[in-house]
Short mmCIF file of C-alpha atoms in Angstrom, two decimals:
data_model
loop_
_atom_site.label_atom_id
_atom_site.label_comp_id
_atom_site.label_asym_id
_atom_site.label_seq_id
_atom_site.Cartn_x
_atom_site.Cartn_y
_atom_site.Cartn_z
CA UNK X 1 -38.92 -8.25 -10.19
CA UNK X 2 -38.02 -11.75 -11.30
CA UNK X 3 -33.98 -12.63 -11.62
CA UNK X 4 -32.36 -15.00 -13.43
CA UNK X 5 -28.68 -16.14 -13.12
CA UNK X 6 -25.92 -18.28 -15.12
CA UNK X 7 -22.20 -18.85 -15.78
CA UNK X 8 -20.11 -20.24 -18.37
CA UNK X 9 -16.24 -21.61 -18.29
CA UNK X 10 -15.21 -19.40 -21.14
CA UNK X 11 -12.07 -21.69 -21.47
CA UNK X 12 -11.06 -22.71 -24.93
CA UNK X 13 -8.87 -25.96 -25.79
CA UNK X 14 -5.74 -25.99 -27.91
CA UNK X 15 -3.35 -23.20 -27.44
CA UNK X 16 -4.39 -19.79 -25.35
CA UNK X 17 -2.70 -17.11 -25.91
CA UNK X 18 -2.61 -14.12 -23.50
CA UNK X 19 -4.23 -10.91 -23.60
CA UNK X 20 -3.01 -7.77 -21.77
CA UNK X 21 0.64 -5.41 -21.83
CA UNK X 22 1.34 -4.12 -24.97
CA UNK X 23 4.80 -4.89 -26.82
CA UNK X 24 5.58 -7.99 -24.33
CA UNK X 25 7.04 -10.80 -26.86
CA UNK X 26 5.85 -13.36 -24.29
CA UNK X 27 1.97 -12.75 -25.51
CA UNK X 28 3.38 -13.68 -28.80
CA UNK X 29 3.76 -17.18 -27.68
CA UNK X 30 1.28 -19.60 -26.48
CA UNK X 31 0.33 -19.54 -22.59
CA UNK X 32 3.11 -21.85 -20.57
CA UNK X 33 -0.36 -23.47 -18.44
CA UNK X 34 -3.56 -22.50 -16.87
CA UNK X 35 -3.56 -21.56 -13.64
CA UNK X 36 -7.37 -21.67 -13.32
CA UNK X 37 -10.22 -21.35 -16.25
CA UNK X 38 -11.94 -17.76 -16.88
CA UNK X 39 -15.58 -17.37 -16.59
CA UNK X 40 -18.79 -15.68 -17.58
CA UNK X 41 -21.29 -15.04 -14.93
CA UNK X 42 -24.83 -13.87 -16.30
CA UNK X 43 -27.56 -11.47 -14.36
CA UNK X 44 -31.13 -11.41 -15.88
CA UNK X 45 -33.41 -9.08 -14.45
CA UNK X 46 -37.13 -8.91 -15.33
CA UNK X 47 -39.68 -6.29 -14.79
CA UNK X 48 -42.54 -7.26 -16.90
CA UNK X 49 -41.72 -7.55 -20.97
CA UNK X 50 -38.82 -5.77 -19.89
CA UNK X 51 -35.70 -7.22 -19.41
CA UNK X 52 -31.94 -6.49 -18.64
CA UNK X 53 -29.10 -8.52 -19.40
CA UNK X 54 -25.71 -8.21 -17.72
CA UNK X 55 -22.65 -10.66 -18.86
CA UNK X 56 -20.04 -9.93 -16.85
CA UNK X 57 -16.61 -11.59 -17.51
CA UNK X 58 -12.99 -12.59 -16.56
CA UNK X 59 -11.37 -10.83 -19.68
CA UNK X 60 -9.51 -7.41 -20.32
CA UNK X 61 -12.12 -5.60 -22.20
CA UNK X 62 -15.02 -6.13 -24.77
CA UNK X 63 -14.87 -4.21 -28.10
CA UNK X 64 -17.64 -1.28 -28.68
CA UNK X 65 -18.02 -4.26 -32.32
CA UNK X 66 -18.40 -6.87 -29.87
CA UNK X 67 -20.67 -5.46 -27.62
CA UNK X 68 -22.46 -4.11 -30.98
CA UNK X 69 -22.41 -7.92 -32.07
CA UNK X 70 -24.09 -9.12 -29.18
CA UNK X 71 -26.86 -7.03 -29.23
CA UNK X 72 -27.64 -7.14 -32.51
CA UNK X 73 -28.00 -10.71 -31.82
CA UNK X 74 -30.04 -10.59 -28.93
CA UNK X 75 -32.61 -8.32 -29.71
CA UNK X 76 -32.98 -10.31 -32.70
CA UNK X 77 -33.36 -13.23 -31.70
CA UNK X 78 -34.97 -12.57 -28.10
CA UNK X 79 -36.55 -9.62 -28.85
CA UNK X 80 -34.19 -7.80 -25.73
CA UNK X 81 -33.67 -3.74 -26.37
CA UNK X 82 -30.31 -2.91 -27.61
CA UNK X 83 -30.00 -0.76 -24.21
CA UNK X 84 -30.66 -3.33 -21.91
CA UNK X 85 -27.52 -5.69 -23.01
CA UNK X 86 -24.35 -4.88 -20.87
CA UNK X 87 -21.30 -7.05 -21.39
CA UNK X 88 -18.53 -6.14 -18.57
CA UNK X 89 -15.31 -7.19 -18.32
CA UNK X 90 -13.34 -7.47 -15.34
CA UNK X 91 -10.23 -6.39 -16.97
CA UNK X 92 -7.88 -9.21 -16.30
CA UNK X 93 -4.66 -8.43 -17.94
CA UNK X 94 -4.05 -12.54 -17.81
CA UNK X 95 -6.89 -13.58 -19.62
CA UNK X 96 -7.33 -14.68 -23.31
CA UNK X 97 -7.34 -13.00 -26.82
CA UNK X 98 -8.93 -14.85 -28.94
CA UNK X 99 -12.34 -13.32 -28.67
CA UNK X 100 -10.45 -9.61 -29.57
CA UNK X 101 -10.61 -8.63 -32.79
CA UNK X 102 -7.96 -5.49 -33.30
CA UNK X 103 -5.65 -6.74 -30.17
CA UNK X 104 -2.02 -6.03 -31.44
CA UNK X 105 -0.89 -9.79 -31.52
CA UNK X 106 -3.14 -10.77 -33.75
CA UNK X 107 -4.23 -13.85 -31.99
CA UNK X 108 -7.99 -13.39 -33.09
CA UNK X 109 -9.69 -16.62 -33.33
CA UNK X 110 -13.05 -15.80 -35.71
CA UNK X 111 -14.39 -19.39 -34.59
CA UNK X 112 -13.83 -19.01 -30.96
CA UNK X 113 -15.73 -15.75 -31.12
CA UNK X 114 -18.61 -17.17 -32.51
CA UNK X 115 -18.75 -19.54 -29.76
CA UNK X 116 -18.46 -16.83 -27.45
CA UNK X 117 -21.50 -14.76 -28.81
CA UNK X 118 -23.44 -18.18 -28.73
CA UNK X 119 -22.10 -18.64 -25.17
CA UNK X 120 -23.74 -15.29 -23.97
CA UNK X 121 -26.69 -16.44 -26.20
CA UNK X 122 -26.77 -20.19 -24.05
CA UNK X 123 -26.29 -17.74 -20.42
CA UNK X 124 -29.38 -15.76 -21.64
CA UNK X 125 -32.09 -18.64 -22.40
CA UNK X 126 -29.97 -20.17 -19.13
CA UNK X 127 -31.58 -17.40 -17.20
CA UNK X 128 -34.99 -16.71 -18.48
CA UNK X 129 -35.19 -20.94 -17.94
CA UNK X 130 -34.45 -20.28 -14.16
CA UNK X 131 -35.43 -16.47 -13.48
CA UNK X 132 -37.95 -16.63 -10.09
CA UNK X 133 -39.19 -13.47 -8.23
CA UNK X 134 -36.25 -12.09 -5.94
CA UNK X 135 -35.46 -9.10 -3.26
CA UNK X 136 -32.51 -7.54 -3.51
CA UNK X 137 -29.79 -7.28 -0.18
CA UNK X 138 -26.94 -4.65 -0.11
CA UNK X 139 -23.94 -4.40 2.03
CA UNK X 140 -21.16 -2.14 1.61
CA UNK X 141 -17.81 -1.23 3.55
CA UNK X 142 -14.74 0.63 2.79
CA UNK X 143 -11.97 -2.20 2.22
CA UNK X 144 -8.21 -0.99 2.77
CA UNK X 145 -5.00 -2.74 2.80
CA UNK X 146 -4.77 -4.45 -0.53
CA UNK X 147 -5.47 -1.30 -2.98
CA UNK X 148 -5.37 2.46 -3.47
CA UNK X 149 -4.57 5.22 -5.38
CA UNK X 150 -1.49 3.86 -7.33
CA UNK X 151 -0.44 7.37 -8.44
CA UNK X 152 -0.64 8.50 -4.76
CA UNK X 153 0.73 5.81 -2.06
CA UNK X 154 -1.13 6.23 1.12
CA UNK X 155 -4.31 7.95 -0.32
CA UNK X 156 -7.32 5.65 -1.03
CA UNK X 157 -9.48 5.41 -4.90
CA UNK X 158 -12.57 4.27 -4.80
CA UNK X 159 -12.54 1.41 -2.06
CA UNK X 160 -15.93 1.14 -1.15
CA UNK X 161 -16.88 -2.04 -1.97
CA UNK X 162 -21.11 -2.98 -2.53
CA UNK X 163 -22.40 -6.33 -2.01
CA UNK X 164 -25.88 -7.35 -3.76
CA UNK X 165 -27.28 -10.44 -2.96
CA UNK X 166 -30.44 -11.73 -4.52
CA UNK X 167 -32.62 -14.04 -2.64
CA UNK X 168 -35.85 -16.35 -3.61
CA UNK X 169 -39.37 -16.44 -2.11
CA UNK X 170 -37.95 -18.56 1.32
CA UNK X 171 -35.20 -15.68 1.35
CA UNK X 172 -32.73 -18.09 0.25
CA UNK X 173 -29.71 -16.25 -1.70
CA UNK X 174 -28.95 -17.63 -4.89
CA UNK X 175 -27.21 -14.95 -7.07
CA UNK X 176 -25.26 -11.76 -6.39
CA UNK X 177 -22.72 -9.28 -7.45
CA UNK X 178 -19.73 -7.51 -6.51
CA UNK X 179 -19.70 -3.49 -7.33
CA UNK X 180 -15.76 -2.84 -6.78
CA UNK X 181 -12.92 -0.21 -8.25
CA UNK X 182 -9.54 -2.27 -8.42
CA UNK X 183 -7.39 -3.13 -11.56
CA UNK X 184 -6.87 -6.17 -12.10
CA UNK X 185 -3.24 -6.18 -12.95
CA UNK X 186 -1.81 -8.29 -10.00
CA UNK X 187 -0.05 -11.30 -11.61
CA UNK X 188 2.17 -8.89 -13.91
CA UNK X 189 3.31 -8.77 -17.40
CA UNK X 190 5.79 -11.63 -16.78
CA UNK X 191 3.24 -14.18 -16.12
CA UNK X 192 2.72 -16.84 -18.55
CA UNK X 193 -0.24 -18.68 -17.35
CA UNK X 194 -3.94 -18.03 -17.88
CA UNK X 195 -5.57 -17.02 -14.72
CA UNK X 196 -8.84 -15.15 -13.93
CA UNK X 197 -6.69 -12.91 -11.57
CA UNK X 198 -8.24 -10.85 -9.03
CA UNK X 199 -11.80 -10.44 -10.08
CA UNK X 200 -12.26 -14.34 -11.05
CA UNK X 201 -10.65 -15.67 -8.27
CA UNK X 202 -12.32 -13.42 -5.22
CA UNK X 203 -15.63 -14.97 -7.19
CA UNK X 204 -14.26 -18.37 -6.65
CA UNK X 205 -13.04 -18.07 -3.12
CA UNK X 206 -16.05 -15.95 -2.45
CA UNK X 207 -18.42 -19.09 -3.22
CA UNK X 208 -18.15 -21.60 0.06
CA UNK X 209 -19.39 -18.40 1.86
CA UNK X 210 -22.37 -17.34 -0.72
CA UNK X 211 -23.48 -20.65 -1.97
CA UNK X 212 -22.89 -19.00 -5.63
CA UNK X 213 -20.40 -17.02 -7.40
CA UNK X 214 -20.81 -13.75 -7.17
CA UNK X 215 -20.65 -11.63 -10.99
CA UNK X 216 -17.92 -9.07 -10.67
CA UNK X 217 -18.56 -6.03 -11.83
CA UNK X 218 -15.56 -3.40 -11.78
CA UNK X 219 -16.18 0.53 -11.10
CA UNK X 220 -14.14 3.42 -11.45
CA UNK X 221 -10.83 1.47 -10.94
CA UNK X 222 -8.06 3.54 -13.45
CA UNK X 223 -6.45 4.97 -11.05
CA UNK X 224 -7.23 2.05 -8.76
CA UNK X 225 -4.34 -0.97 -8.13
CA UNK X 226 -2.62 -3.54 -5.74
CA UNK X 227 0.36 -1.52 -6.55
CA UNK X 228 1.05 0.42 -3.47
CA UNK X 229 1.04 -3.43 -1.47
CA UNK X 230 2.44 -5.84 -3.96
CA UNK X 231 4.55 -8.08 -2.22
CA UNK X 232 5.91 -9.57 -5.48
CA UNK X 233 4.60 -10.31 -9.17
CA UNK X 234 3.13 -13.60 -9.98
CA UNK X 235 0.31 -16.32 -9.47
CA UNK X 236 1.42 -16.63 -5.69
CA UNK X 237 0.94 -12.87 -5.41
CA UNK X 238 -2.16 -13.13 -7.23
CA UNK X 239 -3.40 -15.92 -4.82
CA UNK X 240 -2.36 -13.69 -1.80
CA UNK X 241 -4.39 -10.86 -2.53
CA UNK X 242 -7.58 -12.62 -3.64
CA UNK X 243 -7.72 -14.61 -0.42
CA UNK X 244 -7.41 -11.47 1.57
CA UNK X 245 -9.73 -9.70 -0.59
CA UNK X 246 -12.63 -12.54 -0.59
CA UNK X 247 -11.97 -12.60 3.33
CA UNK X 248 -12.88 -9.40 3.85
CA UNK X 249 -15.80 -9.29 1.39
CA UNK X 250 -16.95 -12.47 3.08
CA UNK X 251 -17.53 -10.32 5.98
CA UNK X 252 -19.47 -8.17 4.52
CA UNK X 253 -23.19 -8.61 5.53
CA UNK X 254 -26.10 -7.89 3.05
CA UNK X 255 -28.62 -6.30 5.46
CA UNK X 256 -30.46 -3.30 3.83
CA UNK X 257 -33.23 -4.81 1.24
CA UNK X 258 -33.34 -2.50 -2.27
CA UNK X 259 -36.75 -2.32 -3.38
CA UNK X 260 -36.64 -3.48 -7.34
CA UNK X 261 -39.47 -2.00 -8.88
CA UNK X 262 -39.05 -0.27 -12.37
CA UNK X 263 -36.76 -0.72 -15.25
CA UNK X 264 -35.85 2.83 -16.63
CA UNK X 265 -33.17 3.03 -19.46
CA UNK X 266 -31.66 6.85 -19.85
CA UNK X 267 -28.69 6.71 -22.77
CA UNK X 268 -26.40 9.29 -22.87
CA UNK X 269 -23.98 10.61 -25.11
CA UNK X 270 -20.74 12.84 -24.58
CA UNK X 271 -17.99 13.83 -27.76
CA UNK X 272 -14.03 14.42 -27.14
CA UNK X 273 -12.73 16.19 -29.77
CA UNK X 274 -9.45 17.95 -30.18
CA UNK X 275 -6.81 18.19 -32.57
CA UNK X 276 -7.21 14.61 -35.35
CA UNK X 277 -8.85 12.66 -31.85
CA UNK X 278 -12.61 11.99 -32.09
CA UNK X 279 -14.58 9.68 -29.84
CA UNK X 280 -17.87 9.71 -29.10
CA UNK X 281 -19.28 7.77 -25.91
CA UNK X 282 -22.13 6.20 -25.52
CA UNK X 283 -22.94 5.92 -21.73
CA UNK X 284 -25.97 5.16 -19.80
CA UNK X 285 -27.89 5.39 -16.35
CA UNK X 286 -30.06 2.33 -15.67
CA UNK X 287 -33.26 2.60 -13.11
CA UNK X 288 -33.91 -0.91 -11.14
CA UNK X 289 -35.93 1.45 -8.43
CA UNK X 290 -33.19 1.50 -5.93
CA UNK X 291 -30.51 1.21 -7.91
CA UNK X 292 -29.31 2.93 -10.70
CA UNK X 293 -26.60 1.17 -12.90
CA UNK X 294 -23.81 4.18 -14.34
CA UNK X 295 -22.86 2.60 -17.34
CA UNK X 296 -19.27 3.39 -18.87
CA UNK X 297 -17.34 2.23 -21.76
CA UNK X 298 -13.73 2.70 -20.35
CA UNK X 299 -12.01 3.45 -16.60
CA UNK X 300 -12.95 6.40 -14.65
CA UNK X 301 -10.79 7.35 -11.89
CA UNK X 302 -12.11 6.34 -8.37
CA UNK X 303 -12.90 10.43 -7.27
CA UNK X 304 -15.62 9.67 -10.14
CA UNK X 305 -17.51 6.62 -8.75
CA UNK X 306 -17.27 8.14 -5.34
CA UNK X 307 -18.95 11.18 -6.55
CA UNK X 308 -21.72 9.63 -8.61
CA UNK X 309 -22.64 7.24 -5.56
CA UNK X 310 -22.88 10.26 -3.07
CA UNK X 311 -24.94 12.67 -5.16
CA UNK X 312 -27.04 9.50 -6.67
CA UNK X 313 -31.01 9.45 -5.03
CA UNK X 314 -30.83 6.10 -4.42
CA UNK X 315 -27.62 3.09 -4.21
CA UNK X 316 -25.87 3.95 -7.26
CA UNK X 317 -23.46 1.30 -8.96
CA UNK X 318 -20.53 1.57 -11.52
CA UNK X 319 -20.42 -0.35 -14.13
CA UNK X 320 -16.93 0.54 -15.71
CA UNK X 321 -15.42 -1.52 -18.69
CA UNK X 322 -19.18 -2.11 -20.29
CA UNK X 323 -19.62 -2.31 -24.05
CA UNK X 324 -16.47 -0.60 -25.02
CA UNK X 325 -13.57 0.50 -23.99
CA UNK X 326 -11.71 3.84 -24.41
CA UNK X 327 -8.82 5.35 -22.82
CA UNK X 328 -8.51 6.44 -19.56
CA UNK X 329 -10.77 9.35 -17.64
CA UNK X 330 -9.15 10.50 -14.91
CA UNK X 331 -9.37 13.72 -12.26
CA UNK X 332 -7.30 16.44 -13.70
CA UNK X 333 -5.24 16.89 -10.53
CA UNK X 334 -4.00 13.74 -11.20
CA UNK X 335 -2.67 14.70 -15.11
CA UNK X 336 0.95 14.86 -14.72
CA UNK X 337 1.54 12.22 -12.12
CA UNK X 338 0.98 9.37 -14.06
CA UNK X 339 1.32 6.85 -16.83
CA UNK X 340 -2.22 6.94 -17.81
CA UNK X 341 -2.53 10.60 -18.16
CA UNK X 342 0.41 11.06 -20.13
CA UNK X 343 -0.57 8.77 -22.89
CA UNK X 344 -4.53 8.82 -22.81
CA UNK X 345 -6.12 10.99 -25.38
CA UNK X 346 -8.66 12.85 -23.10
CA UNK X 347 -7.99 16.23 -22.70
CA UNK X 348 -8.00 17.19 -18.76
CA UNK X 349 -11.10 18.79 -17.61
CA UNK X 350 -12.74 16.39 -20.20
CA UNK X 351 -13.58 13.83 -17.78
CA UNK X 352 -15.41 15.74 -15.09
CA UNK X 353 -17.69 17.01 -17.72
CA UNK X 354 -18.43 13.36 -18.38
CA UNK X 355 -19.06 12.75 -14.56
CA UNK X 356 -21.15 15.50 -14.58
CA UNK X 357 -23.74 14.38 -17.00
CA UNK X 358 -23.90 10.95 -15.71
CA UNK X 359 -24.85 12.63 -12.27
CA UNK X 360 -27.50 15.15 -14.02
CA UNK X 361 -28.85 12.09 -15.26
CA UNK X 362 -29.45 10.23 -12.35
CA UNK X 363 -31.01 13.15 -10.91
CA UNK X 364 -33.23 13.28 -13.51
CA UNK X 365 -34.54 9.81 -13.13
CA UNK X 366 -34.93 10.77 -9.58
CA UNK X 367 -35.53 7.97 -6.83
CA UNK X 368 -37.76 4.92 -5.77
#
C-alpha cells in the first residue's frame, strides 16, 4: 500500500475567537494571544484506485454539514468515495470557531471556512504528490499518571495508547499516528489564548523524536480526562502534561510490522429514538488488512474502545470525533455519576447496543 502524508497551520489572521464551554462570556470576546498555532495533519492511504483520506485536526469537533461538505467536494473533484473521507478532530476545547457553523457564539466566519475546505483540498493533492509504498509499525503500552476515568478517581478509561509509524522502501519513518482516549480539556474554560492543547502539542513535542508529527487521532475518550491529576488550570498546566505525555509516548517503540493489504469499507447505521429525540448515526469499520479503523461520530466511553480492540481479529483503532459529533455514549454503570450522563440525550443501555454492532462488524470483515 502506498501512503501519503501532509499538514497545514490552520491559523487564521485578524481576530480568533475561541471555541469550547458553553455560556462562558469570555468566548464572546476575541482571544487575549496565541499560545501556539493549530494544525491539520493529513494521512493518504492507497490500495490501488482505492484510496482513504484521513484529516485529522487540532479543533473541538467537525459538523456531520462539514464533514458532508468535504466529501461532496472530494469525490467530486478527485473522484475519492464518500466513505473513504474521515475528518477527526482532536477536540481541543481552546481552539477556534470560525470554521463552526451552529456554535452558540456565533463567531462563524463563511470565508474562513471556505479556506478550510480548500485547505483539506491542498493536504489531499499534498499527499497523492508525495504518497510512496510504506509498511506499517505498531507499538502500544498502557500510559498512567496523567489521565483516567474522571467520574471514578483511581480507576483507569481507555489508556492504552497505539503508536503507528509508517516507513519508506530504506525503512525510513516518515509519517505516523497516535490512536489515544484523553479529552482534551486541560487548559480550562478560563483560558484566553489559542492553543492546540493536549493533542497538538504532544504532536509537536513528539517530533525531535519521530522526525515528523505524528496525526492525532482521539478514541473513546468521554469519560476520559487529566482531571483526576490537574495540578492547576492554564497554559502552564497544559505545557506540563503534554511534556509528560510526549515523554512517555516517545518511549514507546514501534516493533510489530501490520501487514497493509486491502481497503474494505463496511458503513453502519444505528437510530436513538425516544420521546421528541431522533438521531441517526452513521458509523463505520474500515479494513487496511491489519487494521480496522472503528469510525464514530461522537465520544464513547473508554470500556467501549477497550472492548472493540480486544474482540477485534486484527489491531483495531478508534477513531472517535470523525464526521460528526453527537452527545455522549457512555457505559450505563456510569449514568448517574456524572455530568455527561445527566445531560446527554442517549438513553442508557443505548450505547452498548452501538458497541455491539461495531464489534459484529469487525467480525464480519474478519482478519488479514
Amino acid at each position: 500500500m502506498r501512503l501519503g502524508h501532509a499538514r497545514r497551520d490552520l491559523t487564521p489572521e485578524g481576530d480568533i475567537y475561541l471555541i469550547g464551554y458553553r455560556d462562558l462570556p469570555n468566548r464572546l470576546e476575541p482571544a487575549t494571544g496565541m499560545h501556539d498555532d493549530v494544525f491539520g495533519n493529513a494521512l493518504l492511504f492507497q490500495d490501488g484506485d482505492r484510496e482513504l483520506f484521513v484529516f485529522s485536526a487540532d479543533v473541538l469537533e467537525f459538523e456531520e454539514a462539514m464533514a458532508e461538505d468535504v466529501k461532496t467536494v472530494l469525490a467530486m473533484r478527485y473522484g475519492i468515495d464518500r466513505d473513504c473521507v474521515l475528518l477527526c478532530a482532536t477536540h481541543d476545547h481552546s481552539s477556534l470557531a470560525m470554521y463552526h457553523r451552529t456554535w452558540w457564539t456565533g463567531k462563524f466566519d463563511q470565508h474562513y471556512y471556505y479556506w478550510m475546505v480548500q485547505t483539506i483540498c491542498d493536504c489531499l493533492e499534498e499527499c497523492r504528490a508525495n504518497a510512496q509504498e510504506a509498511t506499517a509499525w505498531m507499538g502500544k503500552q498502557v500510559v498512567t499518571g496523567f489521565y483516567d476515568n474522571r467520574n471514578v478517581p483511581g480507576r483507569l478509561a481507555d489508556n492504552e495508547v497505539i503508536v503507528v509509524q509508517f516507513r519508506d522502501a530504506q525503512g525510513h519513518p516518515f509519517a505516523g499516528l497516535v490512536n489515544w482516549a484523553v479529552h482534551s480539556a486541560c487548559a480550562g474554560p478560563d483560558c484566553t489564548e489559542l492553543t492546540s492543547e493536549l493533542a497538538g502539542l504532544v504532536s509537536k513535542k513528539l517530533e525531535p523524536t519521530y522526525g515528523y508529527f505524528p496525526a492525532m487521532v482521539v478514541g473513546a475518550a468521554g469519560d476520559c480526562s487529566d482531571k483526576n491529576f490537574r495540578q492547576g488550570r492554564g497554559i502552564d498546566e497544559v505545557e506540563r502534561v503534554s511534556s509528560g505525555l510526549a515523554e512517555a509516548i516517545a518511549r514507546i517503540e514501534p516493533i510489530t510490522q501490520v501487514p497493509l493489504d486491502r481497503m474494505v469499507v463496511q458503513t453502519m447505521y444505528h437510530t436513538v429514538a425516544h420521546d421528541d429525540f431522533h438521531l441517526d448515526l452513521r458509523c463505520e469499520v474500515i479494513s487496511l488488512g491489519g487494521f480496522h479503523l472503528f469510525v464514530f461520530p461522537s465520544e464513547f466511553g473508554g470500556d467501549f474502545g477497550i472492548r472493540m480492540r480486544e474482540e477485534c481479529p486484527v489491531q483495531g483503532l478508534v477513531f472517535g470525533y470523525t464526521n460528526g459529533y453527537h452527545e455522549y455514549f457512555l457505559p450505563a454503570w456510569e449514568y448517574g455519576l456524572s455530568f455527561e450522563t445527566a445531560h446527554t440525550e442517549v438513553p442508557k443501555g443505548e450505547p452498548e447496543r452501538v458497541c455491539d454492532k461495531f464489534v459484529q462488524t469487525s467480525k464480519l470483515l474478519g482478519g488479514i
